PDB file of C-alpha atoms in Angstrom:
ATOM      1  CA  MET A   2      31.488  14.330 -33.997  1.00 79.00           C
ATOM      2  CA  ARG A   3      29.513  15.774 -37.114  1.00 92.00           C
ATOM      3  CA  LYS A   4      27.959  18.808 -35.165  1.00 96.00           C
ATOM      4  CA  ASN A   5      25.700  20.845 -37.539  1.00 98.00           C
ATOM      5  CA  ILE A   6      22.878  17.915 -39.666  1.00 98.00           C
ATOM      6  CA  LEU A   7      20.743  18.781 -42.381  1.00 98.00           C
ATOM      7  CA  ILE A   8      18.040  16.124 -43.690  1.00 98.00           C
ATOM      8  CA  THR A   9      15.887  16.716 -46.429  1.00 98.00           C
ATOM      9  CA  GLY A  10      12.513  15.034 -46.901  1.00 96.00           C
ATOM     10  CA  ALA A  11      12.523  15.442 -42.306  1.00 96.00           C
ATOM     11  CA  SER A  12       9.100  16.037 -42.632  1.00 94.00           C
ATOM     12  CA  SER A  13       7.892  12.276 -42.285  1.00 92.00           C
ATOM     13  CA  GLY A  14       9.260   8.773 -42.269  1.00 92.00           C
ATOM     14  CA  LEU A  15      12.668   8.204 -42.304  1.00 95.00           C
ATOM     15  CA  GLY A  16      13.464  11.879 -42.475  1.00 96.00           C
ATOM     16  CA  ARG A  17      11.765  12.279 -39.016  1.00 96.00           C
ATOM     17  CA  GLY A  18      12.853   9.033 -37.608  1.00 96.00           C
ATOM     18  CA  MET A  19      16.567  10.106 -37.890  1.00 97.00           C
ATOM     19  CA  ALA A  20      16.535  13.567 -36.913  1.00 98.00           C
ATOM     20  CA  ARG A  21      14.944  12.559 -33.664  1.00 97.00           C
ATOM     21  CA  GLU A  22      18.235  10.072 -32.752  1.00 97.00           C
ATOM     22  CA  PHE A  23      20.623  13.303 -34.549  1.00 98.00           C
ATOM     23  CA  ALA A  24      18.945  14.776 -31.722  1.00 97.00           C
ATOM     24  CA  LYS A  25      19.343  12.418 -29.334  1.00 97.00           C
ATOM     25  CA  LEU A  26      23.318  12.351 -30.188  1.00 96.00           C
ATOM     26  CA  GLY A  27      23.486  16.466 -30.239  1.00 96.00           C
ATOM     27  CA  CYS A  28      23.340  17.708 -32.576  1.00 97.00           C
ATOM     28  CA  ASN A  29      21.908  20.164 -34.261  1.00 98.00           C
ATOM     29  CA  LEU A  30      19.291  19.627 -37.143  1.00 98.00           C
ATOM     30  CA  ALA A  31      18.683  21.380 -40.475  1.00 98.00           C
ATOM     31  CA  LEU A  32      15.621  20.011 -41.544  1.00 98.00           C
ATOM     32  CA  CYS A  33      13.442  20.494 -44.424  1.00 98.00           C
ATOM     33  CA  ALA A  34      10.747  19.298 -46.428  1.00 96.00           C
ATOM     34  CA  ARG A  35       6.937  21.057 -48.216  1.00 92.00           C
ATOM     35  CA  ARG A  36       4.747  20.464 -45.503  1.00 86.00           C
ATOM     36  CA  THR A  37       6.281  23.100 -42.696  1.00 90.00           C
ATOM     37  CA  GLU A  38       3.368  22.747 -40.651  1.00 93.00           C
ATOM     38  CA  ARG A  39       4.569  18.935 -39.583  1.00 94.00           C
ATOM     39  CA  LEU A  40       8.027  20.548 -39.604  1.00 96.00           C
ATOM     40  CA  ASP A  41       7.035  23.060 -36.724  1.00 96.00           C
ATOM     41  CA  GLU A  42       5.463  19.940 -34.863  1.00 96.00           C
ATOM     42  CA  LEU A  43       8.389  18.187 -35.294  1.00 96.00           C
ATOM     43  CA  LYS A  44      10.822  21.111 -34.189  1.00 97.00           C
ATOM     44  CA  ALA A  45       8.814  21.433 -31.279  1.00 97.00           C
ATOM     45  CA  GLU A  46       9.170  18.365 -29.782  1.00 97.00           C
ATOM     46  CA  LEU A  47      12.651  18.555 -30.724  1.00 97.00           C
ATOM     47  CA  THR A  48      13.486  21.598 -28.969  1.00 96.00           C
ATOM     48  CA  ALA A  49      11.495  20.382 -25.507  1.00 97.00           C
ATOM     49  CA  ALA A  50      13.198  17.159 -25.390  1.00 96.00           C
ATOM     50  CA  HIS A  51      16.410  18.606 -26.031  1.00 97.00           C
ATOM     51  CA  PRO A  52      17.165  21.530 -25.197  1.00 94.00           C
ATOM     52  CA  GLY A  53      20.591  21.984 -26.323  1.00 94.00           C
ATOM     53  CA  ILE A  54      20.012  22.018 -29.581  1.00 97.00           C
ATOM     54  CA  HIS A  55      18.868  24.657 -32.148  1.00 97.00           C
ATOM     55  CA  VAL A  56      16.524  23.696 -35.026  1.00 98.00           C
ATOM     56  CA  ALA A  57      16.616  25.342 -37.504  1.00 98.00           C
ATOM     57  CA  LEU A  58      13.159  24.610 -40.628  1.00 98.00           C
ATOM     58  CA  ARG A  59      12.633  25.948 -44.251  1.00 97.00           C
ATOM     59  CA  ALA A  60      10.127  25.330 -46.623  1.00 97.00           C
ATOM     60  CA  LEU A  61      11.805  23.292 -49.595  1.00 97.00           C
ATOM     61  CA  ASP A  62      10.366  21.306 -52.631  1.00 97.00           C
ATOM     62  CA  VAL A  63      13.394  19.403 -54.044  1.00 97.00           C
ATOM     63  CA  ASP A  64      12.222  19.601 -57.396  1.00 97.00           C
ATOM     64  CA  ASP A  65      13.151  23.261 -56.967  1.00 97.00           C
ATOM     65  CA  TYR A  66      16.503  23.725 -57.930  1.00 97.00           C
ATOM     66  CA  ASP A  67      17.176  26.715 -57.341  1.00 97.00           C
ATOM     67  CA  ALA A  68      15.470  26.704 -54.428  1.00 98.00           C
ATOM     68  CA  VAL A  69      17.755  23.781 -53.321  1.00 98.00           C
ATOM     69  CA  PHE A  70      20.391  26.073 -53.162  1.00 98.00           C
ATOM     70  CA  GLY A  71      19.624  28.784 -51.638  1.00 98.00           C
ATOM     71  CA  ILE A  72      18.270  26.662 -48.795  1.00 98.00           C
ATOM     72  CA  PHE A  73      20.837  24.836 -48.173  1.00 98.00           C
ATOM     73  CA  ARG A  74      23.189  28.420 -47.288  1.00 98.00           C
ATOM     74  CA  GLU A  75      20.613  29.982 -45.486  1.00 98.00           C
ATOM     75  CA  PHE A  76      20.916  26.853 -43.696  1.00 98.00           C
ATOM     76  CA  ARG A  77      25.504  26.823 -43.609  1.00 98.00           C
ATOM     77  CA  ASP A  78      24.678  30.910 -43.167  1.00 98.00           C
ATOM     78  CA  GLU A  79      22.489  30.514 -39.377  1.00 97.00           C
ATOM     79  CA  LEU A  80      24.311  27.098 -38.115  1.00 97.00           C
ATOM     80  CA  GLY A  81      27.994  28.635 -39.156  1.00 97.00           C
ATOM     81  CA  THR A  82      28.725  25.168 -40.825  1.00 97.00           C
ATOM     82  CA  LEU A  83      27.003  22.637 -42.431  1.00 98.00           C
ATOM     83  CA  ASP A  84      29.008  19.472 -40.826  1.00 98.00           C
ATOM     84  CA  ARG A  85      26.973  16.622 -42.858  1.00 98.00           C
ATOM     85  CA  VAL A  86      23.880  16.821 -45.208  1.00 98.00           C
ATOM     86  CA  ILE A  87      21.548  13.550 -45.382  1.00 98.00           C
ATOM     87  CA  VAL A  88      19.474  13.588 -48.951  1.00 98.00           C
ATOM     88  CA  ASN A  89      17.014  11.954 -47.788  1.00 97.00           C
ATOM     89  CA  ALA A  90      13.826  13.284 -49.375  1.00 95.00           C
ATOM     90  CA  GLY A  91      12.406  10.563 -52.456  1.00 93.00           C
ATOM     91  CA  MET A  92       9.004   9.626 -53.794  1.00 91.00           C
ATOM     92  CA  GLY A  93       7.771   6.347 -53.932  1.00 86.00           C
ATOM     93  CA  LYS A  94       4.755   6.483 -56.709  1.00 84.00           C
ATOM     94  CA  GLY A  95       5.402   4.266 -59.924  1.00 88.00           C
ATOM     95  CA  GLN A  96       3.897   1.803 -62.429  1.00 93.00           C
ATOM     96  CA  PRO A  97       5.041  -0.631 -64.553  1.00 94.00           C
ATOM     97  CA  VAL A  98       6.541   0.998 -68.001  1.00 95.00           C
ATOM     98  CA  GLY A  99       3.961   0.888 -70.752  1.00 96.00           C
ATOM     99  CA  THR A 100       0.813   1.334 -69.437  1.00 96.00           C
ATOM    100  CA  GLY A 101       0.830   4.139 -69.427  1.00 94.00           C
ATOM    101  CA  TYR A 102       1.435   6.223 -66.061  1.00 94.00           C
ATOM    102  CA  PHE A 103       4.909   7.674 -67.656  1.00 96.00           C
ATOM    103  CA  TYR A 104       3.547  11.284 -65.489  1.00 95.00           C
ATOM    104  CA  ALA A 105       4.419   9.349 -61.972  1.00 95.00           C
ATOM    105  CA  ASN A 106       7.809   7.233 -63.777  1.00 96.00           C
ATOM    106  CA  ARG A 107       8.652  10.451 -64.971  1.00 97.00           C
ATOM    107  CA  GLN A 108       7.857  12.548 -61.637  1.00 96.00           C
ATOM    108  CA  THR A 109       9.589   9.981 -59.474  1.00 96.00           C
ATOM    109  CA  ALA A 110      13.205   9.809 -61.919  1.00 97.00           C
ATOM    110  CA  GLN A 111      12.830  13.630 -62.062  1.00 97.00           C
ATOM    111  CA  THR A 112      12.718  13.884 -57.791  1.00 97.00           C
ATOM    112  CA  ASN A 113      14.943  11.109 -56.870  1.00 97.00           C
ATOM    113  CA  PHE A 114      17.599  11.237 -59.532  1.00 98.00           C
ATOM    114  CA  VAL A 115      17.654  14.973 -61.142  1.00 98.00           C
ATOM    115  CA  SER A 116      16.297  16.757 -56.983  1.00 98.00           C
ATOM    116  CA  ALA A 117      18.943  14.587 -55.355  1.00 98.00           C
ATOM    117  CA  LEU A 118      21.761  15.585 -58.064  1.00 98.00           C
ATOM    118  CA  ALA A 119      20.675  18.999 -57.695  1.00 98.00           C
ATOM    119  CA  GLN A 120      20.702  18.641 -53.337  1.00 98.00           C
ATOM    120  CA  CYS A 121      24.514  16.485 -54.040  1.00 98.00           C
ATOM    121  CA  GLU A 122      25.690  19.450 -56.093  1.00 98.00           C
ATOM    122  CA  ALA A 123      24.377  22.112 -53.397  1.00 98.00           C
ATOM    123  CA  ALA A 124      25.753  20.377 -50.044  1.00 98.00           C
ATOM    124  CA  VAL A 125      29.157  19.518 -51.685  1.00 98.00           C
ATOM    125  CA  GLU A 126      29.997  23.047 -53.324  1.00 98.00           C
ATOM    126  CA  ILE A 127      29.675  24.086 -49.479  1.00 98.00           C
ATOM    127  CA  PHE A 128      32.018  21.004 -48.564  1.00 98.00           C
ATOM    128  CA  ARG A 129      34.547  22.429 -50.921  1.00 98.00           C
ATOM    129  CA  GLU A 130      34.332  26.074 -49.200  1.00 98.00           C
ATOM    130  CA  GLN A 131      34.252  24.649 -45.816  1.00 97.00           C
ATOM    131  CA  ASN A 132      37.163  21.562 -47.097  1.00 97.00           C
ATOM    132  CA  ALA A 133      34.817  19.661 -44.809  1.00 98.00           C
ATOM    133  CA  GLY A 134      31.340  17.342 -44.256  1.00 98.00           C
ATOM    134  CA  HIS A 135      29.786  14.590 -45.093  1.00 98.00           C
ATOM    135  CA  LEU A 136      27.028  13.774 -47.956  1.00 98.00           C
ATOM    136  CA  VAL A 137      25.144  11.380 -47.464  1.00 98.00           C
ATOM    137  CA  THR A 138      22.190   9.419 -50.215  1.00 98.00           C
ATOM    138  CA  ILE A 139      19.887   7.708 -49.252  1.00 98.00           C
ATOM    139  CA  SER A 140      19.041   4.649 -52.019  1.00 97.00           C
ATOM    140  CA  SER A 141      17.582   1.533 -51.907  1.00 96.00           C
ATOM    141  CA  ILE A 142      18.263  -2.132 -51.012  1.00 95.00           C
ATOM    142  CA  SER A 143      15.738  -1.816 -54.590  1.00 94.00           C
ATOM    143  CA  ALA A 144      18.839  -0.645 -56.392  1.00 96.00           C
ATOM    144  CA  MET A 145      20.950  -3.494 -56.515  1.00 96.00           C
ATOM    145  CA  ARG A 146      19.607  -5.250 -60.061  1.00 93.00           C
ATOM    146  CA  GLY A 147      17.023  -4.059 -61.907  1.00 91.00           C
ATOM    147  CA  MET A 148      12.748  -4.487 -60.402  1.00 92.00           C
ATOM    148  CA  PRO A 149       9.811  -5.121 -61.803  1.00 92.00           C
ATOM    149  CA  ARG A 150       6.238  -3.756 -62.193  1.00 92.00           C
ATOM    150  CA  ASN A 151       5.799  -0.737 -59.540  1.00 91.00           C
ATOM    151  CA  LEU A 152       9.384  -0.845 -58.501  1.00 93.00           C
ATOM    152  CA  THR A 153      11.122  -0.180 -61.802  1.00 96.00           C
ATOM    153  CA  THR A 154      11.505   3.149 -61.753  1.00 96.00           C
ATOM    154  CA  TYR A 155      11.677   4.047 -58.379  1.00 95.00           C
ATOM    155  CA  ALA A 156      15.333   1.466 -58.467  1.00 96.00           C
ATOM    156  CA  ALA A 157      16.411   2.829 -61.514  1.00 97.00           C
ATOM    157  CA  THR A 158      16.529   5.919 -60.091  1.00 97.00           C
ATOM    158  CA  LYS A 159      18.230   4.296 -56.515  1.00 97.00           C
ATOM    159  CA  ALA A 160      20.199   2.610 -58.335  1.00 98.00           C
ATOM    160  CA  GLY A 161      21.099   6.042 -60.429  1.00 98.00           C
ATOM    161  CA  LEU A 162      21.803   7.839 -57.173  1.00 98.00           C
ATOM    162  CA  ALA A 163      24.178   5.348 -55.735  1.00 98.00           C
ATOM    163  CA  ALA A 164      26.185   5.841 -59.216  1.00 98.00           C
ATOM    164  CA  LEU A 165      26.369   9.535 -58.153  1.00 98.00           C
ATOM    165  CA  THR A 166      26.690   9.555 -54.780  1.00 98.00           C
ATOM    166  CA  GLU A 167      29.545   6.589 -56.052  1.00 98.00           C
ATOM    167  CA  GLY A 168      31.382   8.745 -58.656  1.00 98.00           C
ATOM    168  CA  ILE A 169      30.943  12.151 -56.501  1.00 98.00           C
ATOM    169  CA  ARG A 170      33.769   9.768 -53.723  1.00 98.00           C
ATOM    170  CA  ALA A 171      36.447   8.891 -56.335  1.00 98.00           C
ATOM    171  CA  ASP A 172      35.824  12.734 -56.724  1.00 98.00           C
ATOM    172  CA  LEU A 173      36.759  13.772 -53.263  1.00 98.00           C
ATOM    173  CA  MET A 174      38.651  10.747 -51.885  1.00 96.00           C
ATOM    174  CA  ARG A 175      41.909  13.098 -51.334  1.00 96.00           C
ATOM    175  CA  THR A 176      39.930  15.537 -49.665  1.00 97.00           C
ATOM    176  CA  PRO A 177      38.408  15.710 -46.262  1.00 97.00           C
ATOM    177  CA  ILE A 178      34.928  15.475 -47.362  1.00 98.00           C
ATOM    178  CA  LYS A 179      33.376  12.213 -46.800  1.00 98.00           C
ATOM    179  CA  VAL A 180      30.418  10.065 -48.859  1.00 98.00           C
ATOM    180  CA  THR A 181      28.097   7.208 -47.950  1.00 98.00           C
ATOM    181  CA  THR A 182      26.021   5.123 -49.296  1.00 98.00           C
ATOM    182  CA  ILE A 183      22.607   4.030 -47.358  1.00 98.00           C
ATOM    183  CA  PHE A 184      20.780   1.204 -49.024  1.00 98.00           C
ATOM    184  CA  PRO A 185      17.537   0.801 -46.390  1.00 96.00           C
ATOM    185  CA  GLY A 186      15.871  -2.351 -46.285  1.00 93.00           C
ATOM    186  CA  TYR A 187      12.049  -2.850 -45.652  1.00 90.00           C
ATOM    187  CA  ILE A 188      11.500  -0.331 -43.036  1.00 91.00           C
ATOM    188  CA  ARG A 189       8.054   0.986 -42.656  1.00 80.00           C
ATOM    189  CA  SER A 190       7.432   3.973 -43.428  1.00 70.00           C
ATOM    190  CA  GLU A 191       4.861   6.974 -45.224  1.00 63.00           C
ATOM    191  CA  ILE A 192       6.114   5.492 -47.910  1.00 57.00           C
ATOM    192  CA  ASN A 193       5.349   2.422 -48.298  1.00 50.00           C
ATOM    193  CA  GLU A 194       2.428   1.927 -45.397  1.00 56.00           C
ATOM    194  CA  LYS A 195       0.097   0.169 -47.164  1.00 56.00           C
ATOM    195  CA  VAL A 196       2.566  -2.697 -48.373  1.00 57.00           C
ATOM    196  CA  LYS A 197       1.471  -5.979 -46.758  1.00 60.00           C
ATOM    197  CA  LYS A 198       2.765  -8.517 -44.917  1.00 62.00           C
ATOM    198  CA  THR A 199       6.803  -7.768 -46.472  1.00 66.00           C
ATOM    199  CA  PRO A 200       9.266 -10.294 -45.338  1.00 69.00           C
ATOM    200  CA  PHE A 201      12.040  -8.241 -43.297  1.00 76.00           C
ATOM    201  CA  MET A 202      10.682  -5.778 -42.619  1.00 80.00           C
ATOM    202  CA  ILE A 203      11.379  -3.493 -39.367  1.00 90.00           C
ATOM    203  CA  ASP A 204       9.219  -0.883 -37.668  1.00 90.00           C
ATOM    204  CA  THR A 205      10.800   2.641 -38.108  1.00 91.00           C
ATOM    205  CA  GLU A 206      11.654   3.919 -34.807  1.00 92.00           C
ATOM    206  CA  THR A 207      13.960   0.683 -35.375  1.00 94.00           C
ATOM    207  CA  GLY A 208      15.229   1.298 -38.832  1.00 95.00           C
ATOM    208  CA  CYS A 209      15.314   5.294 -38.228  1.00 96.00           C
ATOM    209  CA  ARG A 210      18.142   3.823 -35.083  1.00 96.00           C
ATOM    210  CA  ALA A 211      19.731   1.516 -37.048  1.00 96.00           C
ATOM    211  CA  LEU A 212      20.354   4.272 -40.392  1.00 97.00           C
ATOM    212  CA  ALA A 213      21.854   6.708 -37.773  1.00 97.00           C
ATOM    213  CA  ARG A 214      24.529   4.579 -36.068  1.00 97.00           C
ATOM    214  CA  ALA A 215      25.559   3.707 -39.946  1.00 97.00           C
ATOM    215  CA  ILE A 216      25.924   7.183 -41.479  1.00 98.00           C
ATOM    216  CA  GLU A 217      28.196   7.577 -37.391  1.00 97.00           C
ATOM    217  CA  ARG A 218      29.935   5.096 -38.313  1.00 97.00           C
ATOM    218  CA  GLU A 219      31.707   7.417 -41.880  1.00 98.00           C
ATOM    219  CA  PRO A 220      31.476   4.211 -44.553  1.00 98.00           C
ATOM    220  CA  ALA A 221      31.850   3.908 -48.069  1.00 98.00           C
ATOM    221  CA  THR A 222      27.820   2.047 -48.468  1.00 98.00           C
ATOM    222  CA  ALA A 223      26.073   0.107 -45.550  1.00 98.00           C
ATOM    223  CA  CYS A 224      22.886  -2.049 -46.752  1.00 97.00           C
ATOM    224  CA  VAL A 225      20.695  -1.110 -43.256  1.00 96.00           C
ATOM    225  CA  PRO A 226      19.656  -3.290 -41.117  1.00 94.00           C
ATOM    226  CA  GLY A 227      23.116  -5.114 -42.338  1.00 93.00           C
ATOM    227  CA  TRP A 228      21.097  -8.127 -41.635  1.00 92.00           C
ATOM    228  CA  PRO A 229      19.768  -9.381 -43.086  1.00 92.00           C
ATOM    229  CA  TRP A 230      20.433  -6.843 -45.952  1.00 93.00           C
ATOM    230  CA  THR A 231      24.452  -7.733 -46.195  1.00 95.00           C
ATOM    231  CA  PRO A 232      24.353 -11.094 -47.717  1.00 95.00           C
ATOM    232  CA  LEU A 233      21.234 -10.803 -48.954  1.00 93.00           C
ATOM    233  CA  ALA A 234      21.968  -7.307 -51.082  1.00 94.00           C
ATOM    234  CA  PHE A 235      25.031  -9.986 -52.454  1.00 94.00           C
ATOM    235  CA  LEU A 236      22.140 -12.059 -53.367  1.00 94.00           C
ATOM    236  CA  MET A 237      20.504 -10.069 -55.007  1.00 92.00           C
ATOM    237  CA  ARG A 238      23.445  -8.969 -57.548  1.00 93.00           C
ATOM    238  CA  HIS A 239      24.409 -12.987 -58.228  1.00 93.00           C
ATOM    239  CA  LEU A 240      20.776 -14.749 -58.721  1.00 91.00           C
ATOM    240  CA  PRO A 241      18.788 -14.998 -62.271  1.00 92.00           C
ATOM    241  CA  LEU A 242      16.863 -12.379 -62.897  1.00 91.00           C
ATOM    242  CA  SER A 243      13.381 -14.939 -62.322  1.00 90.00           C
ATOM    243  CA  VAL A 244      15.358 -15.246 -59.067  1.00 91.00           C
ATOM    244  CA  VAL A 245      15.566 -11.221 -57.585  1.00 84.00           C
ATOM    245  CA  SER A 246      12.505 -10.358 -59.329  1.00 84.00           C
ATOM    246  CA  LYS A 247      10.479 -12.613 -57.399  1.00 82.00           C
ATOM    247  CA  MET A 248      12.121 -10.802 -54.714  1.00 75.00           C
ATOM    248  CA  ALA A 249       9.493  -7.495 -55.282  1.00 69.00           C
TER     249      ALA A 249
END
């Protein structure tokens, strides 16, 4: 069992939900996010419900790359080891390319890819030193193809993250370090709370329970929930782009 788990972007959405699920399993948690008041609330909730676990907190803006390396090592020192790191922090900003919103698309690209790279670097450095660990990155079902409109940059960053994670997996295949890419389908969270009438959308608690179960299996890749997203992912990769674009 992976006892000590670090989750970035843990103050809300999927990060917060996954923290609850791993706390139920008796895991110690290293939780970080920009909003520390929400982390404090979450720690109080988790330690009250599960008195035997240790919950460590740090304020972290993942766009501060030096801080990412420092905070990950602080967590490692506090817990003794880091057994699993879940690269979850991200953002869903984005506008159609060429419509005057480069700043929003650039920020999405920076946080969802470059900052994710910093988190992977920091985690794998520690795992190499330990000769053990499990790296998990949270991509998106939208990473399967190029997507139109507001999803164009977001989907591209998640595709880049998936390719990065696969490369790390290839590099570590002959080591005890495990690497997993998770492709969530439509799970309700703060990043998509304004999106209405989305097919196959499930609530946050159900989605995070499925995420935790998938991560515990430590597969190379997993679409979550498996139904209907595993077959839909196959279709997205193979259908004509004109059809796929209507799914956005």
